[in-house]
PDB file of C-alpha atoms in Angstrom:
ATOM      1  CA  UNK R  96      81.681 157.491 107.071  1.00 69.00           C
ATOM      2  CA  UNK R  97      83.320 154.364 108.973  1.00 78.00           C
ATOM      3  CA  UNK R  98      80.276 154.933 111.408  1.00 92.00           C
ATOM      4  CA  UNK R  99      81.803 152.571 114.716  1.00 96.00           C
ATOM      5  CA  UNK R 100      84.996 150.713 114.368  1.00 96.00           C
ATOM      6  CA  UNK R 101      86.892 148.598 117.602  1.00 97.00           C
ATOM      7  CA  UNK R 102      90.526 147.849 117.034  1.00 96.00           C
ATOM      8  CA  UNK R 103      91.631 145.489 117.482  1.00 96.00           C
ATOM      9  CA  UNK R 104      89.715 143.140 116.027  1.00 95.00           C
ATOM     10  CA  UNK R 105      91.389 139.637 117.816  1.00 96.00           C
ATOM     11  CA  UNK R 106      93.469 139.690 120.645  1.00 96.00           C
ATOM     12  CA  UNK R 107      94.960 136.623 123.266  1.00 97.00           C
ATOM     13  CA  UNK R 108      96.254 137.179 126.788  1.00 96.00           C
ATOM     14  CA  UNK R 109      97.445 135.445 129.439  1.00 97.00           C
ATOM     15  CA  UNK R 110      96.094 135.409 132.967  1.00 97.00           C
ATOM     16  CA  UNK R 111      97.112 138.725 134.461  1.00 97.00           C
ATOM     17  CA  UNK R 112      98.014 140.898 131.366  1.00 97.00           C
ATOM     18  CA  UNK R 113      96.437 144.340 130.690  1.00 96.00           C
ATOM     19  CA  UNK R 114      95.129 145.826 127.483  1.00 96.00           C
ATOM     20  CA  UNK R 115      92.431 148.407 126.238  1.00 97.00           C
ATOM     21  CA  UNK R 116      89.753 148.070 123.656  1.00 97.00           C
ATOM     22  CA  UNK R 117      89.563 150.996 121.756  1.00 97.00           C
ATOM     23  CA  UNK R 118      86.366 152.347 120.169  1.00 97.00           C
ATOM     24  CA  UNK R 119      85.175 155.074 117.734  1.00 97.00           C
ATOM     25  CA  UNK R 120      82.505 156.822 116.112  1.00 96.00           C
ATOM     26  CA  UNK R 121      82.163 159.023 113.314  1.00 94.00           C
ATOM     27  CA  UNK R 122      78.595 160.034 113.375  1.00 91.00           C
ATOM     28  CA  UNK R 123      78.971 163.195 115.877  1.00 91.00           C
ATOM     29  CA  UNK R 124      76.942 160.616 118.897  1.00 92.00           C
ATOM     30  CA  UNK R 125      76.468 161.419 122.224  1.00 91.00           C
ATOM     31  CA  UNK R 126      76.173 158.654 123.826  1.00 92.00           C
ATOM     32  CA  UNK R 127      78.319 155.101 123.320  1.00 95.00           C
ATOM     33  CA  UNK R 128      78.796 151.648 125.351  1.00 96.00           C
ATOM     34  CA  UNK R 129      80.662 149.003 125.701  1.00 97.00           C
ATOM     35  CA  UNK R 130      78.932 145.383 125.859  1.00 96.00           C
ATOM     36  CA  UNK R 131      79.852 141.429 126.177  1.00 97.00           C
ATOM     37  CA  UNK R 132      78.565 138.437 124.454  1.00 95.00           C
ATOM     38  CA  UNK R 133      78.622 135.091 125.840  1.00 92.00           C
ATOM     39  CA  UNK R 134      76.474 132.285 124.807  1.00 83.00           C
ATOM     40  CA  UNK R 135      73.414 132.089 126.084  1.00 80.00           C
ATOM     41  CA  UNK R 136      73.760 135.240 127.847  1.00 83.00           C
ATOM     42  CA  UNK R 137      73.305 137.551 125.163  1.00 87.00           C
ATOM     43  CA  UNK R 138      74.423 141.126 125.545  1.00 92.00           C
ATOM     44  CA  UNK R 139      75.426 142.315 128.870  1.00 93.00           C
ATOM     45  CA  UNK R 140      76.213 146.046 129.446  1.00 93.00           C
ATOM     46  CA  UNK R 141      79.709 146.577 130.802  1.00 96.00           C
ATOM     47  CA  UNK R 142      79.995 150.339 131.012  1.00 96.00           C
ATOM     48  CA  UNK R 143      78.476 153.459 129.357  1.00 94.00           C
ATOM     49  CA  UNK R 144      78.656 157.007 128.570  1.00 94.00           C
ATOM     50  CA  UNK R 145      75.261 159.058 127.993  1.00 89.00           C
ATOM     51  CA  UNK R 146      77.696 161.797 126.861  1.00 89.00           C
ATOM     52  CA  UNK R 147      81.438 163.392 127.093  1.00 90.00           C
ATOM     53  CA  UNK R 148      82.941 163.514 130.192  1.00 89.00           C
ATOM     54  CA  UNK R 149      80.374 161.025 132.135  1.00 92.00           C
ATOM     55  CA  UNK R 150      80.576 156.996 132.560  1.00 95.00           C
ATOM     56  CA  UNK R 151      78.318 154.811 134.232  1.00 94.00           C
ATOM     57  CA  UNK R 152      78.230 151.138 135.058  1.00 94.00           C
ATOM     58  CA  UNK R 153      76.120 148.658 133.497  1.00 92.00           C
ATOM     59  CA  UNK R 154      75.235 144.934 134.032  1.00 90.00           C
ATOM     60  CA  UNK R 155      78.854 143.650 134.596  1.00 94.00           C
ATOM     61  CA  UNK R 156      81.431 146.401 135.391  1.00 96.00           C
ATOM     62  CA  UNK R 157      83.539 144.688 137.689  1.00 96.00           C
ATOM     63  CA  UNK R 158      87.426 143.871 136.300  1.00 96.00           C
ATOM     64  CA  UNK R 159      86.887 146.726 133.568  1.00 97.00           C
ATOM     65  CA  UNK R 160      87.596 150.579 133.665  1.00 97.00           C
ATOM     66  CA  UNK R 161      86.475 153.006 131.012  1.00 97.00           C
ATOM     67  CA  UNK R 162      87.408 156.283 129.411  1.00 96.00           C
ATOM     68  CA  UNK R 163      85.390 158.725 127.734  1.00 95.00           C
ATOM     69  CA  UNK R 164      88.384 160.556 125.900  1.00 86.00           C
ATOM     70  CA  UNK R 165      86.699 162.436 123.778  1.00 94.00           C
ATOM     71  CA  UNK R 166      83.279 162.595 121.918  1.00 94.00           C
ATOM     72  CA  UNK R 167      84.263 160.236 119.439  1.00 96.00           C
ATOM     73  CA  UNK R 168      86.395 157.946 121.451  1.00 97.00           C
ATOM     74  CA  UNK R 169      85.394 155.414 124.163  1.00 97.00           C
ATOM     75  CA  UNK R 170      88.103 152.987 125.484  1.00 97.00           C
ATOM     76  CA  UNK R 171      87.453 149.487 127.272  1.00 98.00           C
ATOM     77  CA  UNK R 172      90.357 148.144 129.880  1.00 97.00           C
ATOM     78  CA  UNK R 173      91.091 145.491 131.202  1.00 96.00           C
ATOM     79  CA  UNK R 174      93.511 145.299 134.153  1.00 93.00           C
ATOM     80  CA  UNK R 175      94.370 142.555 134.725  1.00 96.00           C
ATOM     81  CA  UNK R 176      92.466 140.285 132.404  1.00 96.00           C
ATOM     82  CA  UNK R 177      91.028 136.224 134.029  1.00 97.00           C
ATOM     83  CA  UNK R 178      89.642 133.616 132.087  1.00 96.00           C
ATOM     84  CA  UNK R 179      86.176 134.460 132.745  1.00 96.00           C
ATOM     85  CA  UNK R 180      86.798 137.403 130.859  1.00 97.00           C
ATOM     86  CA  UNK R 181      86.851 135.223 127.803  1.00 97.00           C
ATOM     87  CA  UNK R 182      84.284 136.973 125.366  1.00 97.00           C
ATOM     88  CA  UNK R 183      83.272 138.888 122.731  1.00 97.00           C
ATOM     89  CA  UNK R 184      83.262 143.129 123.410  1.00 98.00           C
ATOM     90  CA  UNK R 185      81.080 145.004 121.587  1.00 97.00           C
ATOM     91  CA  UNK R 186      81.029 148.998 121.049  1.00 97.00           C
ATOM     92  CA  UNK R 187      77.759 150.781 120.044  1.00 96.00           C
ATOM     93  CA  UNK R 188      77.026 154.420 119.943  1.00 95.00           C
ATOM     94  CA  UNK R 189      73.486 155.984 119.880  1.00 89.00           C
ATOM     95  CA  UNK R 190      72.060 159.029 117.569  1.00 79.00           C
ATOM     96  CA  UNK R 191      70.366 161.592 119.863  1.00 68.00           C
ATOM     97  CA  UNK R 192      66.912 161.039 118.124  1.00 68.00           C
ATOM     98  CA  UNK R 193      67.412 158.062 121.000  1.00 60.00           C
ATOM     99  CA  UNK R 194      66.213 155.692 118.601  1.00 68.00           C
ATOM    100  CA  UNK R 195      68.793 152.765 117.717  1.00 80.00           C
ATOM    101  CA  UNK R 196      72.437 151.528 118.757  1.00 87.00           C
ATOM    102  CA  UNK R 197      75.081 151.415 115.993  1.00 92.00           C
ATOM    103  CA  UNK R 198      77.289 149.087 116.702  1.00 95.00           C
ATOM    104  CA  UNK R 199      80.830 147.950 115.501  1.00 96.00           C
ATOM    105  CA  UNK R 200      82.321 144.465 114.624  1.00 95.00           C
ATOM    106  CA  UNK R 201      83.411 143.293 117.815  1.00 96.00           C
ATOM    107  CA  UNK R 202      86.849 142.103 119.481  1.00 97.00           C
ATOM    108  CA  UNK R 203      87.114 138.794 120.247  1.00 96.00           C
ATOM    109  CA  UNK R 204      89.387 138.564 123.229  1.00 97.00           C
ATOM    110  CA  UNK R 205      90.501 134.963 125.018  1.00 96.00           C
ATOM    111  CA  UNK R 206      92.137 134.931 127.937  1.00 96.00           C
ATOM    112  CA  UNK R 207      93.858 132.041 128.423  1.00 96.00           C
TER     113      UNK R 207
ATOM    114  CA  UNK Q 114      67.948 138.282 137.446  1.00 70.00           C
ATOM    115  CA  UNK Q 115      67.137 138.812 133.933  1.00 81.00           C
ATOM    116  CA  UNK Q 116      65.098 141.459 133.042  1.00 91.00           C
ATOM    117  CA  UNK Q 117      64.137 140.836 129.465  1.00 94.00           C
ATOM    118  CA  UNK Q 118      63.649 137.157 128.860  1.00 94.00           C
ATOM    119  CA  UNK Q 119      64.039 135.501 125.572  1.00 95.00           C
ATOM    120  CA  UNK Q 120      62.986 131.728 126.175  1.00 92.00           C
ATOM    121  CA  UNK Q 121      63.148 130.320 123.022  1.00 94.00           C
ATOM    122  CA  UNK Q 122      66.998 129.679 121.968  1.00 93.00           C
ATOM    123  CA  UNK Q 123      66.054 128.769 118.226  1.00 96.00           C
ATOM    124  CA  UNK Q 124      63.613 128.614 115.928  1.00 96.00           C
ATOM    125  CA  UNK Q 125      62.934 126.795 112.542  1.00 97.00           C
ATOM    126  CA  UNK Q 126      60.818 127.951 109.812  1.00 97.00           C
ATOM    127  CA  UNK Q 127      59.914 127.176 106.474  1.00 97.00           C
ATOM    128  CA  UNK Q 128      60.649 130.095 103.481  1.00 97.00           C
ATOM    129  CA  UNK Q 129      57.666 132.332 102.781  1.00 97.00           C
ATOM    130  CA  UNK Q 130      56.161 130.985 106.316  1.00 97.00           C
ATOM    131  CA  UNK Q 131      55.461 133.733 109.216  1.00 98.00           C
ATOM    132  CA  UNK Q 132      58.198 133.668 111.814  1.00 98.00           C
ATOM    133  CA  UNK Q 133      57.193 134.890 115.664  1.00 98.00           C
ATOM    134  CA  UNK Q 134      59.904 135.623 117.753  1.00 98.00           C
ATOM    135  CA  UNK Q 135      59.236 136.817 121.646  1.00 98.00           C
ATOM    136  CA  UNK Q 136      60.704 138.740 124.404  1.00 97.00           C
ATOM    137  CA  UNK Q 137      59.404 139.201 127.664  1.00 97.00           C
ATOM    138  CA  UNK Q 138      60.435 141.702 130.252  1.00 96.00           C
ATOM    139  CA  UNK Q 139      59.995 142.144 134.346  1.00 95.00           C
ATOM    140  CA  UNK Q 140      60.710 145.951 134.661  1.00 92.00           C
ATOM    141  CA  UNK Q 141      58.147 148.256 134.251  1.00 92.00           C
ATOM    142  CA  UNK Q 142      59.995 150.994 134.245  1.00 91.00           C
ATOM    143  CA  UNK Q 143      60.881 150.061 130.477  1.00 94.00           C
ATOM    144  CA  UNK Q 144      59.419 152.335 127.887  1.00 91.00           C
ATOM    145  CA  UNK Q 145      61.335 151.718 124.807  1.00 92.00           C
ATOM    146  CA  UNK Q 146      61.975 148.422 123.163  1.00 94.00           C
ATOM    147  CA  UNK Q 147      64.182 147.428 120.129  1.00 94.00           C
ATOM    148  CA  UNK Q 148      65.085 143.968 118.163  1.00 96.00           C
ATOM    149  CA  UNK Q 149      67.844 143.614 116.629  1.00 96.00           C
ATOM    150  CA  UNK Q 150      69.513 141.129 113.664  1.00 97.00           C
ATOM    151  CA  UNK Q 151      72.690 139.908 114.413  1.00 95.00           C
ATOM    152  CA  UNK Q 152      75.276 137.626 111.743  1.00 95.00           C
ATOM    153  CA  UNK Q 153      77.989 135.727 112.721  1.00 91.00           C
ATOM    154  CA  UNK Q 154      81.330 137.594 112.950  1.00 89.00           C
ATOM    155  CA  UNK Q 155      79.057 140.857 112.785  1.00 93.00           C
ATOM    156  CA  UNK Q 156      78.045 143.422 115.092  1.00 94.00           C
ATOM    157  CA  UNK Q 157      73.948 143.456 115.999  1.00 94.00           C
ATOM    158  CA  UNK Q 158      72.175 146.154 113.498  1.00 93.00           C
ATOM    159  CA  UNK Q 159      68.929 147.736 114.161  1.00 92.00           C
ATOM    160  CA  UNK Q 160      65.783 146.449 113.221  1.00 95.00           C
ATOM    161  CA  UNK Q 161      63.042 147.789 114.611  1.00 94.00           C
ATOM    162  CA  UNK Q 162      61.651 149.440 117.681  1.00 93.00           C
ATOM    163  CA  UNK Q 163      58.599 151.114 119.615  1.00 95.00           C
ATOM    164  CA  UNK Q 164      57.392 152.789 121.767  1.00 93.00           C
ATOM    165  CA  UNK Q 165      55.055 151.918 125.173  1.00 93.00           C
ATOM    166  CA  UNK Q 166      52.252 154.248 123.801  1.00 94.00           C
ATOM    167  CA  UNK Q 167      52.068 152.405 120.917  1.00 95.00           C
ATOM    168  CA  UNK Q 168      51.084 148.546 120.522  1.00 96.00           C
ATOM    169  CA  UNK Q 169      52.253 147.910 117.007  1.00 97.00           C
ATOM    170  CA  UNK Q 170      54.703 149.005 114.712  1.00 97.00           C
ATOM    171  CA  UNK Q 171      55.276 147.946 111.445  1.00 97.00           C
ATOM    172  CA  UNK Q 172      58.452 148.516 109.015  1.00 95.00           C
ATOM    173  CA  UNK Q 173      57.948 146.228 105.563  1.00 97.00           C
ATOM    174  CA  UNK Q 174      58.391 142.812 106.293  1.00 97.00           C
ATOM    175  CA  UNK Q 175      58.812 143.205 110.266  1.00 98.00           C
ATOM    176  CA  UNK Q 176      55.729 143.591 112.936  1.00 98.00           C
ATOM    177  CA  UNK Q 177      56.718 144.611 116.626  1.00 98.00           C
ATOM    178  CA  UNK Q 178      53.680 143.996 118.764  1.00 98.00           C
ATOM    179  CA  UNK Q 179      53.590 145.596 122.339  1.00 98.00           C
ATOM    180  CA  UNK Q 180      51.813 144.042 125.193  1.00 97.00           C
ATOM    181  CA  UNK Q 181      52.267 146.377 128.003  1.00 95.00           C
ATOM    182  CA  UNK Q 182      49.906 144.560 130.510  1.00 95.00           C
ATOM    183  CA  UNK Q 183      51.421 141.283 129.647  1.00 97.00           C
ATOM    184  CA  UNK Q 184      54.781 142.617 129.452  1.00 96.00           C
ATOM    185  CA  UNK Q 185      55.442 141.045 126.643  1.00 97.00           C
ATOM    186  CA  UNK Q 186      56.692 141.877 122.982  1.00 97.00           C
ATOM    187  CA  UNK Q 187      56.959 139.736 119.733  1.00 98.00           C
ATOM    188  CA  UNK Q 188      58.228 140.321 116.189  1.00 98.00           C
ATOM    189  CA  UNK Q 189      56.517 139.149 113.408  1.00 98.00           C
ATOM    190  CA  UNK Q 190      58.344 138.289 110.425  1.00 98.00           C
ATOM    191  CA  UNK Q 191      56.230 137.612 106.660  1.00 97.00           C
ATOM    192  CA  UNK Q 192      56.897 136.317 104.823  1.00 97.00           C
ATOM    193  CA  UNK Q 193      60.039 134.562 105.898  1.00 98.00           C
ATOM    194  CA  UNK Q 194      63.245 134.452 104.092  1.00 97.00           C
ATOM    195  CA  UNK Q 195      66.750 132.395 104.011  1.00 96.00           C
ATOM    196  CA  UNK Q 196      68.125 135.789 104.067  1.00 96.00           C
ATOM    197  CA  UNK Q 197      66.359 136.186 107.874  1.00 97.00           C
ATOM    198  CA  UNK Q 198      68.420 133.053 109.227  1.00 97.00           C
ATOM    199  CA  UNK Q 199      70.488 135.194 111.957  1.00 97.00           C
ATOM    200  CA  UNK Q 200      69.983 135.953 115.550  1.00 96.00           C
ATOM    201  CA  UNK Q 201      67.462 138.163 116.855  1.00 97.00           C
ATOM    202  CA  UNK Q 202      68.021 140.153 120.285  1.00 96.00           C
ATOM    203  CA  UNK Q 203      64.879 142.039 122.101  1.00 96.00           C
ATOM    204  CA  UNK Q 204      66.354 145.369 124.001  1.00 94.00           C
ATOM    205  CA  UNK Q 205      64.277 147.348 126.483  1.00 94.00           C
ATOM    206  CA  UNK Q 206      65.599 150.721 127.979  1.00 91.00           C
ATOM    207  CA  UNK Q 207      63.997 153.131 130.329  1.00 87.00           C
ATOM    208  CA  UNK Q 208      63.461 156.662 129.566  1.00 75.00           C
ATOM    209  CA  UNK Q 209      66.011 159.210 130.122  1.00 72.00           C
ATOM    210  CA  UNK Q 210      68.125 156.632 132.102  1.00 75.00           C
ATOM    211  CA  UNK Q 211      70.445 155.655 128.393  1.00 76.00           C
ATOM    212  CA  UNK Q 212      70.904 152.279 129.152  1.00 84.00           C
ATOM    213  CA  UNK Q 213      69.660 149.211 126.829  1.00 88.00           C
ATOM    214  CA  UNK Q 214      69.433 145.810 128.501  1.00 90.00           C
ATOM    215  CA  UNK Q 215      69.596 142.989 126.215  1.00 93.00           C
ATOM    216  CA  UNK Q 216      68.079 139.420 126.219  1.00 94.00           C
ATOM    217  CA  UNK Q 217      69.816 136.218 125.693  1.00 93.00           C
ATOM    218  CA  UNK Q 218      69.041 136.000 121.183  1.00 95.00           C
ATOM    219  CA  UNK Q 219      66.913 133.639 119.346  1.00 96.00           C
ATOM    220  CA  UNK Q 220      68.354 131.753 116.542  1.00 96.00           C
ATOM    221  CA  UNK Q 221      66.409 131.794 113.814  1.00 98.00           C
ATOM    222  CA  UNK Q 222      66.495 129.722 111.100  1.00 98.00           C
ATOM    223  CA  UNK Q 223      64.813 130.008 107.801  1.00 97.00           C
ATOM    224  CA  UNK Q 224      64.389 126.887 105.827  1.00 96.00           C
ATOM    225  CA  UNK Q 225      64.451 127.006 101.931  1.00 90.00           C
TER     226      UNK Q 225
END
């Protein structure tokens, strides 16, 4: 039981490149997100899917695009990626007793 | 605008000492809150949570208190450990609506 794992775990890009964070969970969830941190800003809600087939934004959804592939599977893009999307991307799922957020180890992405 | 505040970046406390850590929130929709722990170079893991028809919750070591006219929430930590030293997030979601809104993270420290 891996329960929520991001690959990859680092990643650099230049101004203007693309890439997708991938996301998965093991533990038969409904729902799963996709957040930022930044310091002193805590976590900030990007995107989210309260269960297959549906996506919603969150706090900050602008520059990123989602996919709900699957149950399991929730992918993070990034277009065409700026500085200011310098940060570290967190995926979390939730058990349907709607009672806490698994969450994985984080990407660390710098855009440069 | 934020809605769930943490004010207080860090805190210091001495080992075996009570640690208080507090969140405050402007939406009163919000009927679910949450703290989590979070570790450098680790994802945030679940803590503790309750409910708005509740005003305390307790789980060992950890106390959630609710205020719901203040709308305010604290966790109580006792006694205090080096172990605790980590970041602590409040979280506050609305029900049925899926979506957890963060604050900024206190730093805690626990001093041996």
């Amino acid at each position: 039981n891996a329960g929520v794992t991001q690959t990859p775990k680092f990643q650099v890009l230049k101004t203007g490149q693309s890439m997708t964070l991938q996301c998965a969970q093991d533990m038969n969830h409904n729902s799963m997100y996709w957040y930022r941190q930044d310091p002193g800003m805590g976590l900030r809600l990007i995107y989210y899917s309260a269960s297959e087939g549906t996506t919603d934004k969150g706090e900050v959804p602008n520059g990123y695009n989602v996919s709900r592939l699957n149950k399991r599977e929730f992918s993070l893009r990034l277009e065409s990626a700026a500085p200011s999307q310098t940060s570290v991307y967190f995926c979390a799922s939730i058990s349907s007793s709607y009672n806490e957020q698994f969450f994985g180890p984080g990407t660390r992405l710098t855009v440069l | 605008d934020q809605q769930v505040k943490q004010n207080s970046p860090s805190l210091s406390v001495q080992e075996g000492r009570i640690s208080i850590l507090n969140c405050d929130y402007t939406n009163s929709m919000f009927d679910y809150f949450l703290w989590y722990k979070k570790y450098p170079a680790e994802g945030p893991t679940f803590l503790i949570s309750i409910s708005s028809i509740k005003d305390k919750n307790e789980d060992g070591r950890f106390t959630v208190f609710l205020n719901k006219s203040a709308k305010h929430l604290s966790l109580h930590i006792v006694p205090s450990q080096p172990g605790d030293s980590a970041v602590y997030f409040c979280a506050a979601s609305g029900s049925g609506t899926y979506k957890y809104i963060f604050g900024t993270g206190t730093r805690l420290k626990v001093l041996a």
